XYZ file of C-alpha atoms in Angstrom:
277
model
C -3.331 18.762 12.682
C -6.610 18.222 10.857
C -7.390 15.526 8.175
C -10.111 14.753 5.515
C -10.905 11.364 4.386
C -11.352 11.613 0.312
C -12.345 8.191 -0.497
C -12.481 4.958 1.317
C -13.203 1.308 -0.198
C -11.740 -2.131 1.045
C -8.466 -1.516 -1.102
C -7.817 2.161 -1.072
C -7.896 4.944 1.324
C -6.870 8.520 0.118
C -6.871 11.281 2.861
C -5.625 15.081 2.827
C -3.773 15.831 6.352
C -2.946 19.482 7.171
C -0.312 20.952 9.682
C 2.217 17.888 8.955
C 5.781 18.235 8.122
C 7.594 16.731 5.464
C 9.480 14.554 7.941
C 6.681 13.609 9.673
C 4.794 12.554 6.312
C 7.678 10.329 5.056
C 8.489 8.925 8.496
C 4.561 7.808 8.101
C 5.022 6.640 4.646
C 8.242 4.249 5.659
C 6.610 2.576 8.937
C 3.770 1.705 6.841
C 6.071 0.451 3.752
C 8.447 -1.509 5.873
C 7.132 -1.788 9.938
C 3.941 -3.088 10.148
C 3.587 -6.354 10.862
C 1.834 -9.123 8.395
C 1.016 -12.829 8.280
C 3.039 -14.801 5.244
C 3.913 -18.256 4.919
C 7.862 -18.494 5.899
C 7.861 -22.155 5.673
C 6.836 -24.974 3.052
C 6.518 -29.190 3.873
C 6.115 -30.061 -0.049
C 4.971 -34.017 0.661
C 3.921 -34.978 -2.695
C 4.726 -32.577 -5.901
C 3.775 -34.576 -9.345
C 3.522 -30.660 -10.870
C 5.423 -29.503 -13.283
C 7.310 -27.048 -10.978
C 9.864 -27.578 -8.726
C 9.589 -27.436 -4.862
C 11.285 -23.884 -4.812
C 9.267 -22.431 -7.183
C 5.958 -23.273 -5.657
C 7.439 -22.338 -1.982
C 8.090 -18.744 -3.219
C 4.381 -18.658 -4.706
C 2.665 -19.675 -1.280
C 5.111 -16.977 0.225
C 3.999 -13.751 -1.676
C -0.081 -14.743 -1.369
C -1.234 -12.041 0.831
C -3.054 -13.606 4.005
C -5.575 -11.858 6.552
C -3.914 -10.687 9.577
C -4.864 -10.801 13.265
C -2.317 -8.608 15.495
C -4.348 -8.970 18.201
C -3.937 -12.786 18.251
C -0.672 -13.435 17.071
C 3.192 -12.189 17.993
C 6.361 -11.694 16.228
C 8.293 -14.431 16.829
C 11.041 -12.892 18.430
C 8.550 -11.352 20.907
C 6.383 -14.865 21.634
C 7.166 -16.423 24.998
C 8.072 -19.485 22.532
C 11.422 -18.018 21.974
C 9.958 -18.077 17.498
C 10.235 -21.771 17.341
C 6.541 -22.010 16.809
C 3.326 -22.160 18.788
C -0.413 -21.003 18.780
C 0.807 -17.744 19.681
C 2.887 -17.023 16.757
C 2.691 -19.674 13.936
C -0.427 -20.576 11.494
C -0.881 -23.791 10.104
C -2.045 -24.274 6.576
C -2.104 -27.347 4.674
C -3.070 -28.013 0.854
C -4.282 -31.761 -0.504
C -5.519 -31.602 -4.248
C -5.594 -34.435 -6.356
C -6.606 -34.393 -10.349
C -9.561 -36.955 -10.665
C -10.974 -35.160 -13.658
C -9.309 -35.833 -17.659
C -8.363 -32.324 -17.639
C -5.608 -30.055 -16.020
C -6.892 -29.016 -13.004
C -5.341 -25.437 -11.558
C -4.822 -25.196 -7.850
C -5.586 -21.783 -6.142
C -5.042 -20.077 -2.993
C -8.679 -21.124 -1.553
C -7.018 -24.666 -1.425
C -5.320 -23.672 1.294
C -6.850 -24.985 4.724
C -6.028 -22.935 7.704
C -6.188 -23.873 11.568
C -7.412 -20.289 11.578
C -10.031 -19.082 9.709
C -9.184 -15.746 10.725
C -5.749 -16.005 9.034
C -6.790 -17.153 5.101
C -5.926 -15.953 1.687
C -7.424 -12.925 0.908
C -8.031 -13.675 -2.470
C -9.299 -17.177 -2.921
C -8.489 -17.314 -6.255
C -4.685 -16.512 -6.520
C -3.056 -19.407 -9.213
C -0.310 -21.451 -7.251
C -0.174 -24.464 -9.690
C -1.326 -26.341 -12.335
C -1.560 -29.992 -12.595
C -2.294 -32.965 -14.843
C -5.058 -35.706 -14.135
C -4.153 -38.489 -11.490
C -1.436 -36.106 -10.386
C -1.515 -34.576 -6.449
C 0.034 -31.766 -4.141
C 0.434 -32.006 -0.894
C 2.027 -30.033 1.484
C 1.914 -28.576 4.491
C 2.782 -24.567 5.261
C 3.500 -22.193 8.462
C 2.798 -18.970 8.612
C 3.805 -16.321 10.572
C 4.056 -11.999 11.575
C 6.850 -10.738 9.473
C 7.851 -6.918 8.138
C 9.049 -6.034 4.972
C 11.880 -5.140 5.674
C 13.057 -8.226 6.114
C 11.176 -9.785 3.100
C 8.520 -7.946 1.007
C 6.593 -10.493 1.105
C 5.278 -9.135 4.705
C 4.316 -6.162 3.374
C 1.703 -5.111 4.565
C 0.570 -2.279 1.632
C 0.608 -2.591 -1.747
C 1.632 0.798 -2.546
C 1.713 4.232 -0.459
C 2.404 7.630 -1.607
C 1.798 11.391 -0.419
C 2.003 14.486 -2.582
C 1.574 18.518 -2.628
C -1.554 19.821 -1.480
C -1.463 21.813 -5.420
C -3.010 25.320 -4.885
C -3.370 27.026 -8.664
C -4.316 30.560 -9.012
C -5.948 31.383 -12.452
C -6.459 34.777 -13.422
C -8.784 34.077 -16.644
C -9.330 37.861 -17.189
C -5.946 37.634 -18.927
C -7.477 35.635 -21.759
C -8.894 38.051 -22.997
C -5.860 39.189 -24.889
C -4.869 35.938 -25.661
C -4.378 34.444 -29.193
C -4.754 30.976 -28.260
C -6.985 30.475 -25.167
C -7.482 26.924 -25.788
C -3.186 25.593 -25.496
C -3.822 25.451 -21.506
C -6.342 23.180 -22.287
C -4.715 21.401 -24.610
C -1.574 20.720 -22.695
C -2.935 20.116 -19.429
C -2.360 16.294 -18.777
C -4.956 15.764 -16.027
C -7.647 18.008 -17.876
C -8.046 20.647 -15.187
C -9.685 23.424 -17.298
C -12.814 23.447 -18.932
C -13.085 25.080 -22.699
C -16.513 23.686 -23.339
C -17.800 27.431 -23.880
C -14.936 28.030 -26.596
C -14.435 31.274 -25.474
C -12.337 31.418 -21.990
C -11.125 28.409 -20.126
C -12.108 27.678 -16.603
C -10.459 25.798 -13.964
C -12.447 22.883 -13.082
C -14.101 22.212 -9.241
C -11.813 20.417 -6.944
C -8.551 20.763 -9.360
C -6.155 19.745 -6.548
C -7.388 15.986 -5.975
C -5.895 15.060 -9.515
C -3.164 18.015 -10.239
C 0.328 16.566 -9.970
C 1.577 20.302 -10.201
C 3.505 19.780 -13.587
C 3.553 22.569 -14.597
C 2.929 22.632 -17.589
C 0.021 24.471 -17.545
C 2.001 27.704 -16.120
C 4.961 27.302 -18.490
C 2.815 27.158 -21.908
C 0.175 30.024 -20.734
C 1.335 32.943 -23.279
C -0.597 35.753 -20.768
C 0.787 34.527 -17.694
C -2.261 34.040 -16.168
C -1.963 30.616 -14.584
C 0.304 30.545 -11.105
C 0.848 27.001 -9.823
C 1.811 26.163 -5.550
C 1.652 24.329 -3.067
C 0.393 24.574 0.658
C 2.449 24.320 2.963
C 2.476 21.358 5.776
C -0.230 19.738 3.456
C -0.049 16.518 1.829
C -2.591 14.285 -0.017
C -1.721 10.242 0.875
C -2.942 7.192 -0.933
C -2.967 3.926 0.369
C -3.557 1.101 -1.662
C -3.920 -2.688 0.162
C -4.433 -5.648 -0.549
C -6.606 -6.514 1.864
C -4.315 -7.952 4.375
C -5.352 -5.669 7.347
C -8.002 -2.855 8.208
C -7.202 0.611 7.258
C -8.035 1.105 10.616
C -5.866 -1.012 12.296
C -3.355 -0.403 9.969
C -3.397 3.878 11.125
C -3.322 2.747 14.806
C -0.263 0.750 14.366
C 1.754 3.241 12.672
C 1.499 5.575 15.199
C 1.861 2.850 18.300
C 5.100 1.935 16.306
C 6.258 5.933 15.711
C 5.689 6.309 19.509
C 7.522 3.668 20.335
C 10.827 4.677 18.796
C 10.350 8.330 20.008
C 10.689 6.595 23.713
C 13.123 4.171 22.784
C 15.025 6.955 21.277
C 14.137 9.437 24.917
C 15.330 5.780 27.083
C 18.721 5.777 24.994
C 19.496 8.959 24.931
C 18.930 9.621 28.567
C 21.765 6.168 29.165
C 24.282 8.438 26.957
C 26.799 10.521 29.361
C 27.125 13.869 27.275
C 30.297 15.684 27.883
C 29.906 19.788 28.913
């Protein structure tokens, strides 16, 4: 298995892996989706609320603001020595205390939030929770703690993932010679893959497969023929978009710790299973 890092920033990482099967691929895709652990608040103490919203409503808010994660620090509950009733092991303390001196509504944001951690903080300072009205306050206090999503999305550790085709298109231009219209691929190619700046035979553009989303529609409207569209096998292009709540890094490493870790619980289990001859 080989693989090629495309691009790389704090919020996306887009690689092509080779000699991968499909299986394989999606079984990656749904560990990251729904397995890997993240840090969310799970529990509100609203102590003073003169906002306009109700308790609930600014609970679920602090909930879905994506926090920095330490798994190195911090267990899932149900694996802390605690038993998940809450300790330095497993549970984050943050606690919010605005009040409205000024004439004017006064917004509170995610950077309001004061953790016992500063490894474990918004990751976004700036994320709107509430608004309030001069001489009013919030307080409240809020626990956070290692969650997956697919218990609650809102430990979700990705914003988005997705793999596709490796696209390979073969484009035999010498066919356009004949050709009555030579500029309809261009036209009808949605991601712009072929160049008719010369206005005489269309090209296929360098490095066609990081944006083709083989749609063929550049094969079906080609009058000559001359456009084949495929795909390579055991080849996939993924994108991973965060939100900043863990490394890419980390975030690799813990797919594969966690895919390992079924393949022996699934070995352990099936070895305890008496199979008739």
């Amino acid at each position: 298995m080989s693989l090629e890092v495309l691009e790389k920033s704090d919020h996306k990482l887009t690689f092509v892996v080779e000699g991968l099967s499909i299986e394989m691929a999606n079984a990656i895709r749904r560990i990251i989706l729904t397995e890997i652990p993240a840090m969310a608040i799970d529990e509100v103490i609203i102590l003073k609320n003169d906002s306009p919203l109700y308790d609930e409503i600014i609970s679920h808010r602090l909930g879905m603001i994506p926090l920095k994660t330490d798994l190195k620090t911090y267990n899932l509950p149900r694996d802390c020595s605690c038993g998940g009733f809450g300790c330095p092991l497993c549970q984050v303390s943050l606690t919010c205390e605005v009040t409205n001196t000024t004439n004017m509504p006064l917004e509170i944001y995610s950077g309001d939030l004061k953790s016992n951690d500063p490894k474990i903080i918004p990751v976004d300072p700036k994320i709107p929770i509430v608004k309030i009205d001069k001489n009013d306050k919030v307080i409240l206090e809020a626990y956070a703690i290692l969650g997956v999503a697919k218990e609650h999305v809102k430990w979700q550790a990705v914003s988005n993932i997705f793999y596709r085709f490796y696209p390979i298109i073969d484009f035999d231009d010498t066919k356009c010679t004949k050709c009555t219209d030579k500029c309809i691929v261009f036209r009808m190619c949605p991601e712009k893959l072929y160049d008719f700046s010369d206005k005489k035979t269309p090209k296929l553009v360098d490095n066609y497969w990081k944006t083709c989303t083989l749609c063929n529609s550049c094969q079906q409207v080609c009058p000559e023929g001359a456009i084949k569209v495929n795909w390579k096998d055991n080849t996939y292009i993924f994108s991973i978009e965060s939100d900043g709540v863990l490394p890419f890094n980390i975030l690799i490493e813990k797919v594969f710790e966690i895919f390992l870790g079924k393949i022996d619980e699934f070995t352990e289990r099936l070895g305890d299973i008496e199979i008739e001859s």
